[in-house]
GROMACS .gro file of C-alpha atoms in nm:
model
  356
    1UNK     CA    1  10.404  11.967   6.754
    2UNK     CA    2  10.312  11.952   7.138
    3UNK     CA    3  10.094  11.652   7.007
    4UNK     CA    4  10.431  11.442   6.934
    5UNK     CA    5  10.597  11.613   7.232
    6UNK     CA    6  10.293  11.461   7.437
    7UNK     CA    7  10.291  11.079   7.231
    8UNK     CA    8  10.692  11.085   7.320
    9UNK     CA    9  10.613  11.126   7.694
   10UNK     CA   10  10.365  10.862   7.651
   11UNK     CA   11  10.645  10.617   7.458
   12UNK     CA   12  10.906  10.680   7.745
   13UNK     CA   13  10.626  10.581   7.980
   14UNK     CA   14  10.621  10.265   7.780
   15UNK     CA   15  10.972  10.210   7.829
   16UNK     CA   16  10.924   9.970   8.109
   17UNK     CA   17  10.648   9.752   7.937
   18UNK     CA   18  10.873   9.749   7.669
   19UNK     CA   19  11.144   9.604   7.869
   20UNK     CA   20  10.906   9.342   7.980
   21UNK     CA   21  10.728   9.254   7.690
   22UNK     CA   22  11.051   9.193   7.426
   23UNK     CA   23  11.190   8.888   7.648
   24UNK     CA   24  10.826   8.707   7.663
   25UNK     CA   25  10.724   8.812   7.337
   26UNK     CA   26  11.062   8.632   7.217
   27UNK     CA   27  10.928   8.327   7.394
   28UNK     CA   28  10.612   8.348   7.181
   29UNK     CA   29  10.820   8.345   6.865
   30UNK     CA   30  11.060   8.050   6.961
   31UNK     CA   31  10.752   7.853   7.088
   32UNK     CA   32  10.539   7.907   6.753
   33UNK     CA   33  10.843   7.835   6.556
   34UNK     CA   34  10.875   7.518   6.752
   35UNK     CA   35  10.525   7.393   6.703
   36UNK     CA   36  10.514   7.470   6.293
   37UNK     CA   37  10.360   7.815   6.232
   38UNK     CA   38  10.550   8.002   5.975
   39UNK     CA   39  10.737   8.351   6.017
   40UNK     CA   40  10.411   8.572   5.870
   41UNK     CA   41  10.178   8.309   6.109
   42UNK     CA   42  10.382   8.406   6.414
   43UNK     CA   43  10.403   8.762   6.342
   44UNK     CA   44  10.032   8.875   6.187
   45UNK     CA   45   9.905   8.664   6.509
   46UNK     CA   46  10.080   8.898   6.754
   47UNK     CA   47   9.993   9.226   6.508
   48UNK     CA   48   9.623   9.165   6.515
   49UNK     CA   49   9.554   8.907   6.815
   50UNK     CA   50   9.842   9.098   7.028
   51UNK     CA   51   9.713   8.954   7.359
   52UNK     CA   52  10.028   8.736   7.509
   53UNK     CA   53   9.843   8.456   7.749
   54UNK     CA   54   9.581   8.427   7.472
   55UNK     CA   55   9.855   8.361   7.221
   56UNK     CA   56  10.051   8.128   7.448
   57UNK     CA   57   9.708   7.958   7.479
   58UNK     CA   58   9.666   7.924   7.121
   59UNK     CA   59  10.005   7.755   7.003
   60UNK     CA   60   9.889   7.520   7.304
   61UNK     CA   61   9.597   7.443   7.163
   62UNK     CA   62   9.717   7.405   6.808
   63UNK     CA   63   9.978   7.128   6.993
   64UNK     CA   64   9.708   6.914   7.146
   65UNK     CA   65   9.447   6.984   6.823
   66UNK     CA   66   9.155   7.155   7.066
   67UNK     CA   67   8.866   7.203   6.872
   68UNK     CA   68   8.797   7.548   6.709
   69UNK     CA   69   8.478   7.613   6.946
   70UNK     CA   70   8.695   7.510   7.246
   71UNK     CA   71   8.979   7.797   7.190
   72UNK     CA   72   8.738   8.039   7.104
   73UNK     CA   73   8.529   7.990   7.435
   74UNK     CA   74   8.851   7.959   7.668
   75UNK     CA   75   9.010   8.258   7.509
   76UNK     CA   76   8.683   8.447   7.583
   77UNK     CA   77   8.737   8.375   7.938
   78UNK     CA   78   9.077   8.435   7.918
   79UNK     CA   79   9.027   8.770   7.845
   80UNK     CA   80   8.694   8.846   8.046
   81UNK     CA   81   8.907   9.043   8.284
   82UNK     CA   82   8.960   9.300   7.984
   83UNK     CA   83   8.568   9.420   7.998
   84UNK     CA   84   8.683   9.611   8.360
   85UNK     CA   85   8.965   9.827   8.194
   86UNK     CA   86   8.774  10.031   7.991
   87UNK     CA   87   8.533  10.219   8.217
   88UNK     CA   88   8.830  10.274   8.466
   89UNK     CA   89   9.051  10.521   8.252
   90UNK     CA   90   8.723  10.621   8.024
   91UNK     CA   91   8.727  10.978   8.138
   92UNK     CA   92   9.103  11.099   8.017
   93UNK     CA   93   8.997  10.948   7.702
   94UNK     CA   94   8.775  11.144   7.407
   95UNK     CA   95   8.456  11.095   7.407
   96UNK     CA   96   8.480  11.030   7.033
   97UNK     CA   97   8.384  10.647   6.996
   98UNK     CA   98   8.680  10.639   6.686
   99UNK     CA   99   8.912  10.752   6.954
  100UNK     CA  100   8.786  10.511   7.211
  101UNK     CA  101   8.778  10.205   6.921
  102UNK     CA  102   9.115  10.291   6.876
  103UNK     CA  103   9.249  10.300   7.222
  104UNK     CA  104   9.068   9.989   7.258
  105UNK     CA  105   9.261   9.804   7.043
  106UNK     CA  106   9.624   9.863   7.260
  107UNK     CA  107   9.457   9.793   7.582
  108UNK     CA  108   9.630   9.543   7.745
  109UNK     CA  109   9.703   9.462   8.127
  110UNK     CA  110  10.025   9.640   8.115
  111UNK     CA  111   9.940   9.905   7.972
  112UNK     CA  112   9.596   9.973   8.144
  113UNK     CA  113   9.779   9.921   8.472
  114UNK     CA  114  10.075  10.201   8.350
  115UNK     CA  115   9.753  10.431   8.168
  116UNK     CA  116   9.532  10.369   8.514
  117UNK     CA  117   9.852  10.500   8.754
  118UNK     CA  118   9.983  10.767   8.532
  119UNK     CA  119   9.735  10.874   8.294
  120UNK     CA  120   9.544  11.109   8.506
  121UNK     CA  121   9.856  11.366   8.616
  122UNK     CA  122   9.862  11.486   8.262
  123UNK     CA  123   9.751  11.766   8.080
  124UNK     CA  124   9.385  11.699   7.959
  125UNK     CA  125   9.471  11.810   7.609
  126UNK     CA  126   9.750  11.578   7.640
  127UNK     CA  127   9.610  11.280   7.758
  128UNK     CA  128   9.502  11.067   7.415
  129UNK     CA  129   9.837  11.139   7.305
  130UNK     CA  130  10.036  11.002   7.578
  131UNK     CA  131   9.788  10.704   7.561
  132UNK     CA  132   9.856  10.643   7.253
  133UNK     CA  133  10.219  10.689   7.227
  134UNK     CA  134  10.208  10.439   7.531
  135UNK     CA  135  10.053  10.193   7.359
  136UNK     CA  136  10.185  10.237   7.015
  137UNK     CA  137  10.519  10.112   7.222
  138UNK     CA  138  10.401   9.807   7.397
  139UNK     CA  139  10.230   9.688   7.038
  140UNK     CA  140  10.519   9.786   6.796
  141UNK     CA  141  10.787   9.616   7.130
  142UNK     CA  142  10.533   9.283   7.108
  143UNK     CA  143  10.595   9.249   6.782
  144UNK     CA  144  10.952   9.300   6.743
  145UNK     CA  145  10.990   9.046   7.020
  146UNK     CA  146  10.845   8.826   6.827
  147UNK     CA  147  11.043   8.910   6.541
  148UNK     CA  148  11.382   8.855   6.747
  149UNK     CA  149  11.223   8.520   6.902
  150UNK     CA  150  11.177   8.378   6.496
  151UNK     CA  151  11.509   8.506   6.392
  152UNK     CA  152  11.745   8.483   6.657
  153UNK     CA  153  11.562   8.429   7.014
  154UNK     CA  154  11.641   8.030   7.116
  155UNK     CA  155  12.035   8.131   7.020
  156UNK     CA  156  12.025   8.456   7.271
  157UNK     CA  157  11.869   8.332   7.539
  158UNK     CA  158  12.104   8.025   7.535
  159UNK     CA  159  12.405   8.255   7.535
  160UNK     CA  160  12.326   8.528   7.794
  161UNK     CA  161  12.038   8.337   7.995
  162UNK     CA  162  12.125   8.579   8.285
  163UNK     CA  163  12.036   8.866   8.070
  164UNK     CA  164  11.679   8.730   7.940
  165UNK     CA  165  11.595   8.642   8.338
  166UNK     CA  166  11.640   8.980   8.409
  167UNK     CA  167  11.469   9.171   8.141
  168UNK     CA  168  11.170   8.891   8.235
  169UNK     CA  169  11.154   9.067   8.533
  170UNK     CA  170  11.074   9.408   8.388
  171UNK     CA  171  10.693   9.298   8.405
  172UNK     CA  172  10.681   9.191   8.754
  173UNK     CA  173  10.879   9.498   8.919
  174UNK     CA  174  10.601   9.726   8.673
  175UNK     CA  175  10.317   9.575   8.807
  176UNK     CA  176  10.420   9.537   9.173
  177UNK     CA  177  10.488   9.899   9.201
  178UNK     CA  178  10.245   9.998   8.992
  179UNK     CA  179   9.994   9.817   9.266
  180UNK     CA  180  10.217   9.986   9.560
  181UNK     CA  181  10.153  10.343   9.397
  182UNK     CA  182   9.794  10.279   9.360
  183UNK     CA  183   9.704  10.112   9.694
  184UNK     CA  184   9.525  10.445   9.945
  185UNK     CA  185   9.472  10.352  10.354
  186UNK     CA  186   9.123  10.288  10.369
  187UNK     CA  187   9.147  10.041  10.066
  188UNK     CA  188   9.438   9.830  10.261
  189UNK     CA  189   9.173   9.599  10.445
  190UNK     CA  190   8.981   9.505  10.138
  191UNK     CA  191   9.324   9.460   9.909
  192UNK     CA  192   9.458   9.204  10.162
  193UNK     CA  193   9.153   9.009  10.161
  194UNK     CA  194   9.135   9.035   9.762
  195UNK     CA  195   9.519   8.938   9.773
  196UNK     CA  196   9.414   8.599   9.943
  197UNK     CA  197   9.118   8.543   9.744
  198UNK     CA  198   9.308   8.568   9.460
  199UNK     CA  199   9.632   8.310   9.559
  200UNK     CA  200   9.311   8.039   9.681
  201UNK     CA  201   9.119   8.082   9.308
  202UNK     CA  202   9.493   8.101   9.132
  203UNK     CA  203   9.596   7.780   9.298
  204UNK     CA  204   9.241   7.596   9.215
  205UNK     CA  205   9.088   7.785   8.923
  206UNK     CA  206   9.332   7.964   8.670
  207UNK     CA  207   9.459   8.235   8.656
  208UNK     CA  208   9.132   8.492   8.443
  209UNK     CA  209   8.885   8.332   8.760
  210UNK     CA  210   9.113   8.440   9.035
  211UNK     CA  211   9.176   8.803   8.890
  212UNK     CA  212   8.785   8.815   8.826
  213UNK     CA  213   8.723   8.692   9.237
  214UNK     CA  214   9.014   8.907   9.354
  215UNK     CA  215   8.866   9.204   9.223
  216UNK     CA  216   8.430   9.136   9.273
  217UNK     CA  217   8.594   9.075   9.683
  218UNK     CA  218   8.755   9.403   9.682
  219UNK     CA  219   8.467   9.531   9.563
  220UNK     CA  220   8.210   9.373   9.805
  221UNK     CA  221   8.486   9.430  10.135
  222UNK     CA  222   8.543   9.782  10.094
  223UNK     CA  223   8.381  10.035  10.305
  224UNK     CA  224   8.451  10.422  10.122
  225UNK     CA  225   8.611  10.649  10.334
  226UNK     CA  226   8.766  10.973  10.328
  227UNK     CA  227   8.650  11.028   9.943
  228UNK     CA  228   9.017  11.284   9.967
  229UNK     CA  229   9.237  11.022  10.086
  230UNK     CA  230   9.105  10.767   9.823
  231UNK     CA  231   9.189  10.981   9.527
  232UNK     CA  232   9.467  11.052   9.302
  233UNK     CA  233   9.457  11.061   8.956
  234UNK     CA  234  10.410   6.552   8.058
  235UNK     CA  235  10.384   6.623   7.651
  236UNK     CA  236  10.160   6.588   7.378
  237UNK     CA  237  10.232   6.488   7.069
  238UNK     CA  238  10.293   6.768   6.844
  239UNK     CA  239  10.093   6.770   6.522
  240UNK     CA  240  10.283   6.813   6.198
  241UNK     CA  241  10.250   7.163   6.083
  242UNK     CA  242  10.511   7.122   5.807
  243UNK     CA  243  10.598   7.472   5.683
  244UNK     CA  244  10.315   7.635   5.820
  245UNK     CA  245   9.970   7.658   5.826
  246UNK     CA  246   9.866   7.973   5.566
  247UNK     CA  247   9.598   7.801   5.398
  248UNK     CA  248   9.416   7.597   5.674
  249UNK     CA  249   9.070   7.723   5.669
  250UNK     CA  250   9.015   7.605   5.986
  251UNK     CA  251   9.333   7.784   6.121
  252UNK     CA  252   9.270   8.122   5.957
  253UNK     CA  253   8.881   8.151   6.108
  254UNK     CA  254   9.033   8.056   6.449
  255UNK     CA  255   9.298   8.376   6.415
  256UNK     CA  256   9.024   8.580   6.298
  257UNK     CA  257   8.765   8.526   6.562
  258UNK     CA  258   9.078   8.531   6.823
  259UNK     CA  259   9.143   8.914   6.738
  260UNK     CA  260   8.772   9.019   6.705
  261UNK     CA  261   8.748   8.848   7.026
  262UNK     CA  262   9.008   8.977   7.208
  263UNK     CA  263   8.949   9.317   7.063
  264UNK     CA  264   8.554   9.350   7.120
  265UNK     CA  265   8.629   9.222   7.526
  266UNK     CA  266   8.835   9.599   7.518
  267UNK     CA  267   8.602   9.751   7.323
  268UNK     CA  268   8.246   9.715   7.414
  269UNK     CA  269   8.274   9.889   7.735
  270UNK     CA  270   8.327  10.208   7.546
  271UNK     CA  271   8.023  10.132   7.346
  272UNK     CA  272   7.774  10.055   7.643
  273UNK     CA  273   7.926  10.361   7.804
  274UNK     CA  274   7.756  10.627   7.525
  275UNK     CA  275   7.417  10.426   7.614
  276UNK     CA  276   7.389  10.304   7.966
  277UNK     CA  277   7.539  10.441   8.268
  278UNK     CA  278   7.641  10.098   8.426
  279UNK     CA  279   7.960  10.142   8.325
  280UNK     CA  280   8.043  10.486   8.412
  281UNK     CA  281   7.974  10.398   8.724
  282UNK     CA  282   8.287  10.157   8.737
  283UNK     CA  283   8.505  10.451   8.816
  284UNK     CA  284   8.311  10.679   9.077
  285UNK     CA  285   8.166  10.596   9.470
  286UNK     CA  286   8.217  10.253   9.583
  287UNK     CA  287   8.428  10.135   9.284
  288UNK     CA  288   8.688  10.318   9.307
  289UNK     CA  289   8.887  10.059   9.424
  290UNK     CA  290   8.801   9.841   9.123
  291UNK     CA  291   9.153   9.981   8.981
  292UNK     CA  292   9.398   9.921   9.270
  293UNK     CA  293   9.215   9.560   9.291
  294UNK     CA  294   9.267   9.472   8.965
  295UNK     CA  295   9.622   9.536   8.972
  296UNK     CA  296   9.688   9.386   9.281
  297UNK     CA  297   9.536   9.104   9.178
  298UNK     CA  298   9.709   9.084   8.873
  299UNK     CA  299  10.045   9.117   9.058
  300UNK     CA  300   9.957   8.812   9.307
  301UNK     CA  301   9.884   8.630   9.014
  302UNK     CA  302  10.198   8.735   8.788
  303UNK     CA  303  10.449   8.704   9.141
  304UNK     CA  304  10.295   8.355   9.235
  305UNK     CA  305  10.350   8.238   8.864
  306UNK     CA  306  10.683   8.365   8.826
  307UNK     CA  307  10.759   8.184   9.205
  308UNK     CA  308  10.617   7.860   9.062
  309UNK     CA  309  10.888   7.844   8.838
  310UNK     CA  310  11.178   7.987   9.052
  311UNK     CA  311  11.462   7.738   9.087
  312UNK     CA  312  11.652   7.718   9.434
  313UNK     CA  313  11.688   7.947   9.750
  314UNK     CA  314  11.903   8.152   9.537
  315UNK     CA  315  11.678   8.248   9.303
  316UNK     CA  316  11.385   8.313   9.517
  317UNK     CA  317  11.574   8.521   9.716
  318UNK     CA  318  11.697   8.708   9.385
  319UNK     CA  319  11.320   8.766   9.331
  320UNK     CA  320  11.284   8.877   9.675
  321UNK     CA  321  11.553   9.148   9.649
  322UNK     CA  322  11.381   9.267   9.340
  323UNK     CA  323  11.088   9.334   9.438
  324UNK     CA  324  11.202   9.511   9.802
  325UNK     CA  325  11.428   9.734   9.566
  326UNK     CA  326  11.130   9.813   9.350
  327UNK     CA  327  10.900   9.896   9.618
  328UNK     CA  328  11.129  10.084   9.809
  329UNK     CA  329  11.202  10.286   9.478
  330UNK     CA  330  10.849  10.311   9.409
  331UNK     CA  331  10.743  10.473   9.732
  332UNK     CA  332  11.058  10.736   9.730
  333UNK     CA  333  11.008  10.840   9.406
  334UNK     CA  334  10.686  10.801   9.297
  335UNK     CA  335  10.787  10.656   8.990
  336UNK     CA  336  10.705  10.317   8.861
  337UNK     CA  337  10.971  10.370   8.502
  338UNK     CA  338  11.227  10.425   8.789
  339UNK     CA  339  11.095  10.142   9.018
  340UNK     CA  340  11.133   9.868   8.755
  341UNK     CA  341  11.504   9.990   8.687
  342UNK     CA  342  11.570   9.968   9.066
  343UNK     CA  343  11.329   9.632   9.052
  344UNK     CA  344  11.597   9.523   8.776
  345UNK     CA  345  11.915   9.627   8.909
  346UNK     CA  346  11.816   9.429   9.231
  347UNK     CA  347  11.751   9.112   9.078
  348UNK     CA  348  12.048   9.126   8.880
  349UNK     CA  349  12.299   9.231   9.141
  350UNK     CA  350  12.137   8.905   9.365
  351UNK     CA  351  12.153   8.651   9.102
  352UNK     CA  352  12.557   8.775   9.031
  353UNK     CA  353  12.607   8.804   9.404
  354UNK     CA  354  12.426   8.518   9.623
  355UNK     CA  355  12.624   8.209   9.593
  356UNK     CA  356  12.489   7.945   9.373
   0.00000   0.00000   0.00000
């Protein structure tokens, strides 16, 4: 029993990836259904792949016909970042390697960056649990996005765009004050240097290089200091799918290789870990502040992307609100599931209120 009580804390932790994820993952389905992938395509892609850039990445691919070699290299990098989660929230996890395998496979950004803030302050008896209650709600919300984007997604957003914007910005308010809560005094030199690394490699290398730089310059700028203050737990042509592609040899090895991929970047940390100390060492002295860089430098990224396509002053200034309220919220309370409320309610009251 007290393991469900613990996986039900961990699934109302998930409630604000879950607000995040539905929205985008409903973009995934419109956007597969629009380039020719069937219904059981879309879907088994997100159930065994489940890692969102990588999948927007594919259906591009698919559009312009890149090469099967070409996807699986660039989704390799795409995911490179992933190798870093695994050592930093290692030790609230068994050290069974099933256990590890497992959590593995629902490691994402989002909900490495929630399990890296949060994970520590519980019970260590309760902490796989929670995990994977956590996780077991961002998958299972991924996929019923996509579900909702096949069925009925292109007909709600067009009727309450409003609504969509705002859930959208579930994932930014998480991962801003996720990076607030995180952030200690003697880290805040090396973070603002990371920060601008980060925005120089975003804006001329992609987004996976400029989360890899942001973090390595945290890494190398940081001085430890009090070890007590630091811690605290123009569009192609679209190729003619017809009704899908179930079949396509080609197509099917690609999907494969995709998941194994994506799921072996999680992974193998937690396999090196049981024989080499290298990565152990990711979450103790000096690199401690791997963590905090990480998710700042995912939030630069996932703030400057979301700016890029902000139309008008009153928009950007909606976003600004936002994130002020979710900061403001996060510091108070010490709370990132009420920050991204507060992050949401902000954005929303600005885009109704600011004139047009």
């Amino acid at each position: 029993m007290s393991v469900l009580r613990n996986g039900l804390h961990g699934v109302r932790a998930g409630v604000p990836v879950l607000l995040g994820y539905v929205p985008v993952a409903m973009a995934y389905g419109i956007a597969a259904k629009g380039v020719g992938l069937s219904f059981w395509e879309t879907v088994l892609i997100s159930v065994f792949v489940y890692a969102g850039a990588s999948q927007f990445f594919i259906l591009a691919a698919i559009k312009l016909g890149t090469p099967l070699p070409g996807i699986v290299a660039m989704v390799s990098l795409l995911n490179a970042r992933h190798l870093l989660y695994g050592p930093l929230i290692a030790k609230w996890l068994p050290q069974a390697l099933q256990s590890r395998l497992q959590a593995a496979f629902l490691l994402t950004d989002e909900v490495f960056a929630t399990a890296f803030h949060a994970m520590g302050h519980q019970p260590a008896n309760a902490q796989f649990a929670w995990y994977m209650g956590l996780g077991l709600t961002a998958w299972l919300s991924w996929i019923g996005g996509t579900i909702i984007g096949l069925i009925a997604g292109s007909g709600l957003t067009a009727q309450f765009p409003q609504v969509d914007q705002i859930l959208r910005f579930a994932l930014v308010a998480l991962f801003f004050s996720l990076a607030l809560l995180s952030v200690k005094r003697p880290m805040l030199r090396a973070l603002l240097i990371a920060s601008v690394i980060t925005l120089l490699c975003l804006i001329y290398a992609g987004t996976t290089p400029a989360i890899l730089a942001g973090t390595v310059s945290a890494w190398l700028c940081f001085v430890p200091g009090n070890q007590a203050a630091l811690s605290d737990n123009g569009e192609a042509p679209q190729k003619d799918m017809g009704g899908g592609l179930m079949g396509q040899t080609e197509f099917w090895l690609a999907i494969i290789i995709m998941a194994v991929v994506t799921w072996l970047t999680r992974a193998l940390p937690f396999v090196l870990m049981r024989k080499s100390t290298i990565f152990g060492r990711l979450a103790s002295g000096r690199f401690v502040i791997l963590g905090p860089a990480l998710l700042v430098s995912m939030t630069v990224v996932v703030v400057y992307s979301d700016l890029q396509q902000a139309t008008g002053a009153t928009s950007v200034l909606s976003y600004f609100c936002g994130l002020v309220a979710a900061g403001v919220c996060a510091r108070l309370t010490r709370n990132a599931g009420f920050a991204v409320l507060a992050g949401m309610a902000g954005y929303g009251a600005a885009l109704l209120l600011l004139p047009v």
